[in-house]
Amino acid sequence: MAAGRAFLCAPSSLSAGARRLAFACPPVRPLAAEANRRGRGRCYCATSVSDAPASAQQNYVLTTPLYYVNAPPHMGSAYTTIAADAIARFQRLLDKRVIFITGTDEHGEKIATSAEACGRNPKDHCDTISNSYKMLWADLDIGYDKFIRTTDPKHEAVVNDFYSRVLNSGDIYRADYEGLYCVSCEEYKDEKELMENKCCTVHLKPCVPRKEDNYFFALSKYQHQLEDLLMRNPNFVRPSHRLNEVQGWIKSGLRDFSISRASVEWGIPVPNDTKQTIYVWFDALLGYISALLDDGEKASLQHAVEHGWPASLHLIGKDILRFHAVYWPAMLMSAGISVPDAVFGHGFLTKDGMKMGKSLGNTLEPKDLVNRFGADAVRYFFLREVEFGNDGDYSEERFINIVNAHLANTIGNLLNRTLGLLKKNCKSTLSVDSIAAADGNPLKNNVENLVIPPGIYKLHTGRSRGMDFKWKI
């Protein structure tokens, strides 16, 4: 096998040496590791740009959803996080102070039920599943900055502060609620939203009738403010067809929603009524803010907000768009906190034409893909082949063909040729300052003495963002 190329084959013919894309590289100058990163030895070139004080850098706070720990992660969760990691890397290249937040949502009825089915108590169950997310993110080379768990004490303190603020705004009241409830969605459903036999359209399971005495958030009070938000900032929800969905929901009239459960013990107690626990959206969404707190710091909502809020981008699946683009901004308005800059609802990954999901039992195991083909191949395929914002389908044959054609043939060959030129002309030295690296090399003089015909690109020297460059149009 030529250096710099590795081909993927059908699983039965994969040899141990060909399961990962591995490029043979000559020795290079050590690169400075980037500060405040998690991951496995990821390195970046250090330039004069990074010497700027942190206070002068623009914040970019990026979040994935907080993933529900009723079962281990699947490819849908991995896809969102791979995409977020790619965005985070790009924003760091723009010299922004990136805070990449991910984590796990660990309260609710489904968690307690799943733990019981596994013969574990809820806390042990959450520890196990949350750790499986961290392990998968390491396997996929995800460089998050903050990992929040909703069972963290600092998170509970932030939730309590937030609840008190909204209560003082007069937006929380107590009432009976009766309706059809989807346990998997943890949401009451309108009957007109359901399929035959009162089945949820997402989880394909029958909804059950329930009547509870709960606390409610006055969402309807914020109808006009949300309409104004979307009119003033049409980029708040992206892509544009998702914005149309959100505008449709708001225009049809907003209903107040329940923010507590009387029948669920596994959760954060309501501050003014310990017989009820806080419902998932008034709990998990606050993780985006509580994650900003440093370990050991005094936990409060105000301190968390001061560490970088508002978020620049919430990256989510389209199935939870309503909660992030309608419920969440209204909750923040009630608490007197700035809304996020943008919410992006991407599509579903499908398998056999159906959405992948733990509840549906048709998941694609990301750890299996990484073990067989390597993290780079998995990351590349889903970022390259799924049009961001739309649904995308997985096919193993297509996966193998794309990775061979792009990573092995095209990019692999380009890298191999580039490394050969680097070894021949620059003594295998990789430098930010390309001019200095080429000093004394005949190739540099030959290039500089080329006669450039009129209308063709002309070589110049200059500096951009603290780095030397040798050409421009």
Short mmCIF file of C-alpha atoms in Angstrom, two decimals:
data_model
loop_
_atom_site.label_atom_id
_atom_site.label_comp_id
_atom_site.label_asym_id
_atom_site.label_seq_id
_atom_site.Cartn_x
_atom_site.Cartn_y
_atom_site.Cartn_z
CA MET A 1 0.00 0.00 0.00
CA ALA A 2 1.44 3.37 -0.99
CA ALA A 3 2.22 5.79 1.80
CA GLY A 4 -0.58 8.25 2.29
CA ARG A 5 -3.30 5.98 0.89
CA ALA A 6 -5.50 3.44 2.60
CA PHE A 7 -8.56 1.87 1.01
CA LEU A 8 -11.73 0.75 2.72
CA CYS A 9 -13.17 -2.53 1.56
CA ALA A 10 -16.20 -4.60 2.45
CA PRO A 11 -16.06 -5.46 6.18
CA SER A 12 -15.23 -9.12 5.57
CA SER A 13 -12.06 -8.19 3.68
CA LEU A 14 -10.81 -5.44 5.96
CA SER A 15 -7.32 -6.15 7.21
CA ALA A 16 -6.07 -4.74 10.48
CA GLY A 17 -3.74 -2.36 8.68
CA ALA A 18 -6.39 -1.00 6.34
CA ARG A 19 -9.16 -0.26 8.79
CA ARG A 20 -8.05 3.28 9.44
CA LEU A 21 -6.81 5.99 7.14
CA ALA A 22 -3.17 6.33 8.13
CA PHE A 23 -0.76 8.70 6.44
CA ALA A 24 3.01 8.19 6.67
CA CYS A 25 4.47 11.58 7.53
CA PRO A 26 8.13 12.62 7.69
CA PRO A 27 9.30 14.29 10.90
CA VAL A 28 7.95 17.79 11.37
CA ARG A 29 8.64 20.62 13.73
CA PRO A 30 6.71 20.22 16.99
CA LEU A 31 3.51 22.25 17.04
CA ALA A 32 2.18 24.09 20.08
CA ALA A 33 -0.84 22.44 21.69
CA GLU A 34 -3.88 24.70 21.93
CA ALA A 35 -4.90 25.70 25.44
CA ASN A 36 -8.23 24.80 27.04
CA ARG A 37 -8.86 21.78 24.84
CA ARG A 38 -10.00 18.29 25.59
CA GLY A 39 -9.28 15.43 23.29
CA ARG A 40 -6.45 13.13 22.44
CA GLY A 41 -3.31 15.05 21.56
CA ARG A 42 -4.81 17.45 19.04
CA CYS A 43 -2.24 20.11 18.08
CA TYR A 44 -2.38 23.41 16.27
CA CYS A 45 0.17 25.82 14.82
CA ALA A 46 0.96 28.64 17.22
CA THR A 47 0.93 32.07 15.57
CA SER A 48 1.25 35.61 16.75
CA VAL A 49 -2.54 35.88 16.53
CA SER A 50 -2.98 33.63 19.56
CA ASP A 51 -0.89 36.00 21.64
CA ALA A 52 -3.78 38.48 21.78
CA PRO A 53 -5.27 38.85 25.26
CA ALA A 54 -8.37 36.76 25.91
CA SER A 55 -10.38 39.89 26.67
CA ALA A 56 -9.75 41.12 23.10
CA GLN A 57 -11.06 37.91 21.54
CA GLN A 58 -14.66 37.56 20.48
CA ASN A 59 -16.61 34.87 22.35
CA TYR A 60 -18.28 32.11 20.40
CA VAL A 61 -20.46 29.88 22.58
CA LEU A 62 -21.62 26.79 20.73
CA THR A 63 -23.87 24.04 22.12
CA THR A 64 -25.12 20.62 21.17
CA PRO A 65 -28.30 19.35 22.80
CA LEU A 66 -27.85 17.80 26.23
CA TYR A 67 -28.35 14.18 25.28
CA TYR A 68 -30.87 12.06 27.10
CA VAL A 69 -29.30 9.17 29.00
CA ASN A 70 -32.07 6.60 28.79
CA ALA A 71 -29.74 4.60 26.49
CA PRO A 72 -26.18 4.83 25.10
CA PRO A 73 -25.44 7.32 22.27
CA HIS A 74 -26.38 6.53 18.68
CA MET A 75 -25.30 7.96 15.34
CA GLY A 76 -27.89 10.75 15.46
CA SER A 77 -26.26 12.13 18.61
CA ALA A 78 -22.80 11.66 17.13
CA TYR A 79 -23.77 13.50 13.93
CA THR A 80 -24.81 16.65 15.80
CA THR A 81 -21.62 16.61 17.84
CA ILE A 82 -19.34 15.99 14.85
CA ALA A 83 -20.95 18.96 13.11
CA ALA A 84 -20.56 21.13 16.20
CA ASP A 85 -16.91 20.17 16.52
CA ALA A 86 -16.28 21.16 12.88
CA ILE A 87 -17.91 24.54 13.53
CA ALA A 88 -15.87 25.00 16.71
CA ARG A 89 -12.63 24.29 14.86
CA PHE A 90 -13.51 26.81 12.17
CA GLN A 91 -14.37 29.51 14.71
CA ARG A 92 -11.05 28.93 16.49
CA LEU A 93 -9.26 29.47 13.18
CA LEU A 94 -10.99 32.87 13.10
CA ASP A 95 -9.29 33.53 16.46
CA LYS A 96 -12.50 33.50 18.47
CA ARG A 97 -12.62 32.36 22.08
CA VAL A 98 -14.75 29.28 21.56
CA ILE A 99 -16.70 27.65 24.38
CA PHE A 100 -18.01 24.38 22.96
CA ILE A 101 -20.65 22.93 25.29
CA THR A 102 -22.10 19.44 25.27
CA GLY A 103 -23.43 17.18 27.99
CA THR A 104 -26.22 14.95 29.22
CA ASP A 105 -29.81 15.45 30.38
CA GLU A 106 -30.26 13.07 33.29
CA HIS A 107 -33.66 13.67 34.91
CA GLY A 108 -37.14 12.44 34.13
CA GLU A 109 -39.49 9.52 33.99
CA LYS A 110 -37.75 7.72 31.12
CA ILE A 111 -34.43 7.76 33.00
CA ALA A 112 -35.93 6.20 36.12
CA THR A 113 -37.72 3.57 34.01
CA SER A 114 -34.57 2.73 32.03
CA ALA A 115 -32.51 2.46 35.20
CA GLU A 116 -35.05 0.11 36.77
CA ALA A 117 -35.07 -2.06 33.64
CA CYS A 118 -31.27 -2.38 33.92
CA GLY A 119 -31.41 -3.18 37.64
CA ARG A 120 -29.63 0.04 38.61
CA ASN A 121 -30.55 3.08 40.64
CA PRO A 122 -31.00 6.26 38.56
CA LYS A 123 -27.71 7.88 39.62
CA ASP A 124 -25.60 4.83 38.77
CA HIS A 125 -27.44 4.52 35.47
CA CYS A 126 -26.75 8.18 34.62
CA ASP A 127 -23.06 7.82 35.54
CA THR A 128 -22.70 4.84 33.20
CA ILE A 129 -24.48 6.32 30.20
CA SER A 130 -22.99 9.80 30.59
CA ASN A 131 -19.54 8.26 30.63
CA SER A 132 -20.34 6.38 27.40
CA TYR A 133 -20.96 9.75 25.72
CA LYS A 134 -17.59 11.06 26.90
CA MET A 135 -15.88 7.91 25.64
CA LEU A 136 -17.54 8.19 22.23
CA TRP A 137 -16.61 11.87 21.92
CA ALA A 138 -12.99 10.89 22.60
CA ASP A 139 -13.19 8.15 19.94
CA LEU A 140 -14.56 10.68 17.44
CA ASP A 141 -11.86 13.24 18.31
CA ILE A 142 -14.43 15.75 19.61
CA GLY A 143 -12.74 18.72 21.33
CA TYR A 144 -15.47 20.08 23.61
CA ASP A 145 -14.65 22.69 26.25
CA LYS A 146 -17.48 22.07 28.73
CA PHE A 147 -19.40 18.91 29.55
CA ILE A 148 -22.42 19.55 31.76
CA ARG A 149 -24.55 16.96 33.53
CA THR A 150 -27.95 18.01 34.84
CA THR A 151 -27.24 16.02 38.01
CA ASP A 152 -24.30 18.35 38.80
CA PRO A 153 -24.91 20.42 41.98
CA LYS A 154 -23.96 23.64 40.17
CA HIS A 155 -26.68 22.98 37.62
CA GLU A 156 -29.35 22.54 40.29
CA ALA A 157 -28.32 25.89 41.84
CA VAL A 158 -28.72 27.64 38.47
CA VAL A 159 -32.11 25.99 37.87
CA ASN A 160 -33.35 27.15 41.28
CA ASP A 161 -32.21 30.73 40.62
CA PHE A 162 -33.85 30.73 37.21
CA TYR A 163 -37.13 29.32 38.52
CA SER A 164 -37.22 32.01 41.21
CA ARG A 165 -36.67 34.77 38.65
CA VAL A 166 -39.49 33.55 36.44
CA LEU A 167 -41.76 33.09 39.46
CA ASN A 168 -41.05 36.68 40.53
CA SER A 169 -41.97 37.81 37.01
CA GLY A 170 -45.45 36.40 37.60
CA ASP A 171 -45.10 33.84 34.81
CA ILE A 172 -45.55 30.64 36.85
CA TYR A 173 -48.94 29.46 38.09
CA ARG A 174 -50.53 26.22 39.29
CA ALA A 175 -53.31 24.41 37.43
CA ASP A 176 -54.71 21.00 36.53
CA TYR A 177 -53.82 19.56 33.15
CA GLU A 178 -55.46 16.67 31.37
CA GLY A 179 -54.45 15.35 27.99
CA LEU A 180 -52.60 12.72 25.94
CA TYR A 181 -49.01 12.33 27.07
CA CYS A 182 -46.06 10.81 25.16
CA VAL A 183 -43.66 9.31 27.69
CA SER A 184 -40.83 9.17 25.12
CA CYS A 185 -41.21 12.86 24.18
CA GLU A 186 -42.11 13.77 27.77
CA GLU A 187 -44.71 16.09 26.31
CA TYR A 188 -48.49 16.45 26.17
CA LYS A 189 -49.77 16.21 22.60
CA ASP A 190 -52.70 17.70 20.74
CA GLU A 191 -54.86 14.92 19.37
CA LYS A 192 -54.67 16.49 15.89
CA GLU A 193 -50.87 16.01 15.97
CA LEU A 194 -51.14 12.24 16.45
CA MET A 195 -51.37 9.30 14.08
CA GLU A 196 -54.02 6.61 14.17
CA ASN A 197 -54.54 4.91 17.54
CA LYS A 198 -53.26 8.12 19.17
CA CYS A 199 -49.63 7.26 18.34
CA CYS A 200 -46.83 9.83 18.53
CA THR A 201 -45.52 10.70 15.06
CA VAL A 202 -41.91 10.66 16.30
CA HIS A 203 -41.78 7.56 18.49
CA LEU A 204 -44.68 5.62 16.92
CA LYS A 205 -46.00 4.67 20.35
CA PRO A 206 -49.50 5.30 21.75
CA CYS A 207 -49.88 8.36 23.96
CA VAL A 208 -51.52 7.77 27.32
CA PRO A 209 -54.24 9.90 29.00
CA ARG A 210 -53.01 11.77 32.05
CA LYS A 211 -54.33 14.30 34.51
CA GLU A 212 -51.96 16.16 36.81
CA ASP A 213 -51.82 19.13 39.12
CA ASN A 214 -48.73 20.97 37.83
CA TYR A 215 -47.02 24.33 37.63
CA PHE A 216 -47.25 26.09 34.27
CA PHE A 217 -45.21 28.70 32.44
CA ALA A 218 -47.20 31.52 30.81
CA LEU A 219 -45.83 31.05 27.29
CA SER A 220 -48.87 32.73 25.71
CA LYS A 221 -47.81 36.01 27.34
CA TYR A 222 -44.77 36.14 25.04
CA GLN A 223 -46.56 35.63 21.72
CA HIS A 224 -45.97 39.15 20.42
CA GLN A 225 -42.40 39.35 21.74
CA LEU A 226 -41.49 36.14 19.93
CA GLU A 227 -43.11 37.36 16.72
CA ASP A 228 -41.11 40.58 17.04
CA LEU A 229 -37.89 38.63 17.68
CA LEU A 230 -38.28 36.66 14.45
CA MET A 231 -39.27 39.73 12.46
CA ARG A 232 -36.25 41.72 13.67
CA ASN A 233 -33.84 38.82 13.38
CA PRO A 234 -34.83 36.35 10.65
CA ASN A 235 -31.49 34.59 11.16
CA PHE A 236 -32.49 33.56 14.68
CA VAL A 237 -33.79 30.26 13.29
CA ARG A 238 -31.90 28.55 10.50
CA PRO A 239 -32.13 27.18 7.86
CA SER A 240 -34.89 29.38 6.44
CA HIS A 241 -37.45 26.59 6.07
CA ARG A 242 -37.16 25.92 9.80
CA LEU A 243 -37.91 29.59 10.41
CA ASN A 244 -41.13 29.15 8.47
CA GLU A 245 -42.08 26.24 10.75
CA VAL A 246 -41.46 28.28 13.89
CA GLN A 247 -43.39 31.26 12.57
CA GLY A 248 -46.27 28.92 11.80
CA TRP A 249 -46.32 27.53 15.34
CA ILE A 250 -46.32 31.00 16.85
CA LYS A 251 -48.95 32.35 14.47
CA SER A 252 -51.31 29.48 15.30
CA GLY A 253 -51.34 30.64 18.94
CA LEU A 254 -49.09 29.69 21.85
CA ARG A 255 -50.33 27.68 24.80
CA ASP A 256 -48.90 27.71 28.30
CA PHE A 257 -46.94 24.56 29.10
CA SER A 258 -46.34 22.44 32.18
CA ILE A 259 -42.98 22.88 33.90
CA SER A 260 -43.33 20.35 36.72
CA ARG A 261 -44.38 16.77 37.37
CA ALA A 262 -46.13 15.46 40.45
CA SER A 263 -45.61 11.80 39.58
CA VAL A 264 -41.86 11.87 38.84
CA GLU A 265 -39.42 11.64 41.76
CA TRP A 266 -36.16 11.59 39.77
CA GLY A 267 -35.61 15.27 39.19
CA ILE A 268 -34.86 18.65 40.78
CA PRO A 269 -37.54 19.56 43.35
CA VAL A 270 -39.61 22.65 42.64
CA PRO A 271 -38.21 25.32 45.01
CA ASN A 272 -41.57 26.29 46.49
CA ASP A 273 -43.12 22.79 46.41
CA THR A 274 -40.88 19.81 47.07
CA LYS A 275 -43.73 17.40 46.23
CA GLN A 276 -43.14 18.18 42.56
CA THR A 277 -40.05 18.01 40.37
CA ILE A 278 -39.08 20.40 37.59
CA TYR A 279 -40.02 19.26 34.11
CA VAL A 280 -37.30 18.48 31.60
CA TRP A 281 -37.38 21.70 29.55
CA PHE A 282 -37.23 23.97 32.58
CA ASP A 283 -34.30 21.83 33.70
CA ALA A 284 -32.23 20.65 30.72
CA LEU A 285 -32.26 23.91 28.76
CA LEU A 286 -30.59 25.66 31.71
CA GLY A 287 -27.60 23.36 31.21
CA TYR A 288 -26.43 25.65 28.41
CA ILE A 289 -25.94 28.35 31.03
CA SER A 290 -24.79 26.29 34.03
CA ALA A 291 -22.08 24.74 31.85
CA LEU A 292 -20.35 28.13 31.71
CA LEU A 293 -19.47 27.97 35.41
CA ASP A 294 -15.95 26.91 36.30
CA ASP A 295 -15.40 23.98 38.64
CA GLY A 296 -15.28 25.08 42.27
CA GLU A 297 -16.83 28.46 41.51
CA LYS A 298 -19.82 29.73 43.45
CA ALA A 299 -22.82 28.43 41.55
CA SER A 300 -25.41 31.04 40.66
CA LEU A 301 -27.33 32.06 37.57
CA GLN A 302 -25.76 35.51 37.49
CA HIS A 303 -22.20 34.18 37.69
CA ALA A 304 -22.90 31.70 34.90
CA VAL A 305 -24.36 34.38 32.61
CA GLU A 306 -21.30 36.57 33.17
CA HIS A 307 -19.03 33.82 31.81
CA GLY A 308 -20.06 34.24 28.19
CA TRP A 309 -23.82 34.16 27.68
CA PRO A 310 -25.64 34.52 25.29
CA ALA A 311 -24.90 31.46 23.19
CA SER A 312 -23.82 32.17 19.63
CA LEU A 313 -25.39 29.01 18.25
CA HIS A 314 -27.58 26.17 19.49
CA LEU A 315 -27.07 23.22 17.13
CA ILE A 316 -29.99 20.78 17.46
CA GLY A 317 -32.04 18.16 15.64
CA LYS A 318 -35.24 19.42 14.06
CA ASP A 319 -37.38 17.34 16.45
CA ILE A 320 -36.57 19.66 19.37
CA LEU A 321 -36.78 22.91 17.40
CA ARG A 322 -40.01 24.06 19.09
CA PHE A 323 -38.45 23.90 22.54
CA HIS A 324 -35.32 25.80 21.54
CA ALA A 325 -36.87 28.38 19.22
CA VAL A 326 -40.14 29.07 21.09
CA TYR A 327 -40.08 27.86 24.70
CA TRP A 328 -36.45 28.72 25.45
CA PRO A 329 -36.38 32.36 24.26
CA ALA A 330 -39.68 33.05 26.06
CA MET A 331 -38.26 31.57 29.28
CA LEU A 332 -35.14 33.74 28.95
CA MET A 333 -37.23 36.85 28.32
CA SER A 334 -39.19 36.13 31.48
CA ALA A 335 -35.97 35.83 33.49
CA GLY A 336 -34.49 39.01 32.00
CA ILE A 337 -31.68 37.16 30.21
CA SER A 338 -30.55 37.66 26.60
CA VAL A 339 -31.75 35.14 24.03
CA PRO A 340 -29.22 33.13 21.96
CA ASP A 341 -27.95 34.56 18.68
CA ALA A 342 -29.17 31.63 16.57
CA VAL A 343 -30.75 28.18 16.60
CA PHE A 344 -29.92 25.76 13.77
CA GLY A 345 -32.18 22.73 13.35
CA HIS A 346 -30.50 20.09 11.22
CA GLY A 347 -32.20 17.10 9.63
CA PHE A 348 -32.37 13.46 10.68
CA LEU A 349 -30.06 10.67 9.72
CA THR A 350 -32.09 7.86 8.26
CA LYS A 351 -31.56 4.18 7.81
CA ASP A 352 -33.83 2.26 5.47
CA GLY A 353 -35.74 5.51 4.98
CA MET A 354 -36.63 5.88 8.68
CA LYS A 355 -35.32 8.25 11.34
CA MET A 356 -32.74 6.63 13.58
CA GLY A 357 -33.60 6.61 17.25
CA LYS A 358 -33.12 4.61 20.41
CA SER A 359 -36.87 4.37 20.88
CA LEU A 360 -37.32 2.94 17.37
CA GLY A 361 -34.57 0.35 17.75
CA ASN A 362 -32.98 1.06 14.33
CA THR A 363 -29.81 2.83 15.40
CA LEU A 364 -26.46 2.85 13.63
CA GLU A 365 -23.76 2.31 16.23
CA PRO A 366 -21.09 5.04 15.89
CA LYS A 367 -18.54 3.19 18.03
CA ASP A 368 -18.76 0.23 15.68
CA LEU A 369 -18.17 2.52 12.68
CA VAL A 370 -15.15 4.13 14.34
CA ASN A 371 -13.66 0.77 15.30
CA ARG A 372 -14.01 -0.52 11.75
CA PHE A 373 -13.12 2.52 9.68
CA GLY A 374 -11.56 5.17 11.94
CA ALA A 375 -12.77 8.53 13.24
CA ASP A 376 -11.58 10.54 10.23
CA ALA A 377 -13.57 8.42 7.80
CA VAL A 378 -16.73 8.64 9.91
CA ARG A 379 -16.43 12.38 10.41
CA TYR A 380 -15.69 13.01 6.75
CA PHE A 381 -18.58 10.98 5.40
CA PHE A 382 -21.30 12.56 7.52
CA LEU A 383 -20.00 16.10 7.07
CA ARG A 384 -19.41 15.68 3.33
CA GLU A 385 -22.39 13.61 2.25
CA VAL A 386 -25.27 14.96 4.36
CA GLU A 387 -26.47 18.37 3.15
CA PHE A 388 -26.46 20.32 6.38
CA GLY A 389 -29.97 21.19 7.48
CA ASN A 390 -31.62 18.38 5.51
CA ASP A 391 -32.11 14.68 6.15
CA GLY A 392 -29.41 12.26 5.06
CA ASP A 393 -29.37 8.51 4.55
CA TYR A 394 -26.59 6.08 5.48
CA SER A 395 -25.49 3.28 3.17
CA GLU A 396 -22.41 1.23 3.96
CA GLU A 397 -21.58 0.78 0.27
CA ARG A 398 -21.80 4.53 -0.29
CA PHE A 399 -19.74 5.15 2.84
CA ILE A 400 -16.89 2.95 1.60
CA ASN A 401 -16.97 4.37 -1.93
CA ILE A 402 -16.94 7.99 -0.76
CA VAL A 403 -14.08 7.50 1.70
CA ASN A 404 -11.99 5.62 -0.87
CA ALA A 405 -12.61 8.17 -3.61
CA HIS A 406 -12.11 11.30 -1.49
CA LEU A 407 -9.89 10.55 1.51
CA ALA A 408 -7.72 7.80 0.08
CA ASN A 409 -7.47 8.74 -3.61
CA THR A 410 -7.88 12.51 -3.83
CA ILE A 411 -6.81 13.95 -0.47
CA GLY A 412 -4.46 11.07 0.34
CA ASN A 413 -2.58 11.45 -2.93
CA LEU A 414 -2.43 15.23 -2.53
CA LEU A 415 -1.03 14.89 0.98
CA ASN A 416 1.52 12.31 -0.11
CA ARG A 417 2.76 14.52 -2.95
CA THR A 418 2.85 17.58 -0.69
CA LEU A 419 4.89 15.73 1.93
CA GLY A 420 7.33 14.69 -0.79
CA LEU A 421 7.81 18.31 -1.89
CA LEU A 422 8.15 19.39 1.74
CA LYS A 423 10.88 16.81 2.31
CA LYS A 424 12.71 17.62 -0.91
CA ASN A 425 12.60 21.41 -0.74
CA CYS A 426 12.12 22.38 2.92
CA LYS A 427 13.88 19.58 4.85
CA SER A 428 10.46 18.37 6.12
CA THR A 429 10.05 21.57 8.13
CA LEU A 430 6.53 22.89 8.53
CA SER A 431 6.54 26.57 9.41
CA VAL A 432 3.90 29.26 9.77
CA ASP A 433 6.30 31.65 8.02
CA SER A 434 6.62 29.99 4.61
CA ILE A 435 9.12 32.61 3.41
CA ALA A 436 11.58 31.77 6.18
CA ALA A 437 11.16 28.05 5.52
CA ALA A 438 12.16 28.48 1.88
CA ASP A 439 15.17 30.79 2.48
CA GLY A 440 18.25 29.55 0.68
CA ASN A 441 16.30 27.08 -1.43
CA PRO A 442 16.71 27.35 -5.23
CA LEU A 443 12.98 26.71 -5.64
CA LYS A 444 12.18 30.03 -3.91
CA ASN A 445 14.41 32.00 -6.30
CA ASN A 446 13.00 30.20 -9.31
CA VAL A 447 9.44 31.04 -8.29
CA GLU A 448 10.23 34.67 -7.50
CA ASN A 449 11.98 35.15 -10.86
CA LEU A 450 9.13 33.77 -12.92
CA VAL A 451 7.86 36.16 -15.59
CA ILE A 452 4.14 36.63 -14.96
CA PRO A 453 2.13 37.31 -18.14
CA PRO A 454 -0.44 40.13 -17.92
CA GLY A 455 -3.78 39.11 -16.42
CA ILE A 456 -2.30 36.16 -14.56
CA TYR A 457 -1.92 35.91 -10.77
CA LYS A 458 1.04 37.92 -9.49
CA LEU A 459 3.15 37.02 -6.48
CA HIS A 460 3.36 39.45 -3.58
CA THR A 461 4.55 39.37 -0.02
CA GLY A 462 2.58 40.58 2.93
CA ARG A 463 1.05 39.75 6.27
CA SER A 464 -2.48 38.73 7.23
CA ARG A 465 -3.69 38.24 10.82
CA GLY A 466 -0.09 37.98 12.04
CA MET A 467 0.95 35.33 9.49
CA ASP A 468 3.23 35.86 6.47
CA PHE A 469 1.89 34.98 3.05
CA LYS A 470 3.59 34.90 -0.33
CA TRP A 471 0.78 35.38 -2.80
CA LYS A 472 -2.52 36.95 -3.48
CA ILE A 473 -4.65 37.78 -6.50
#
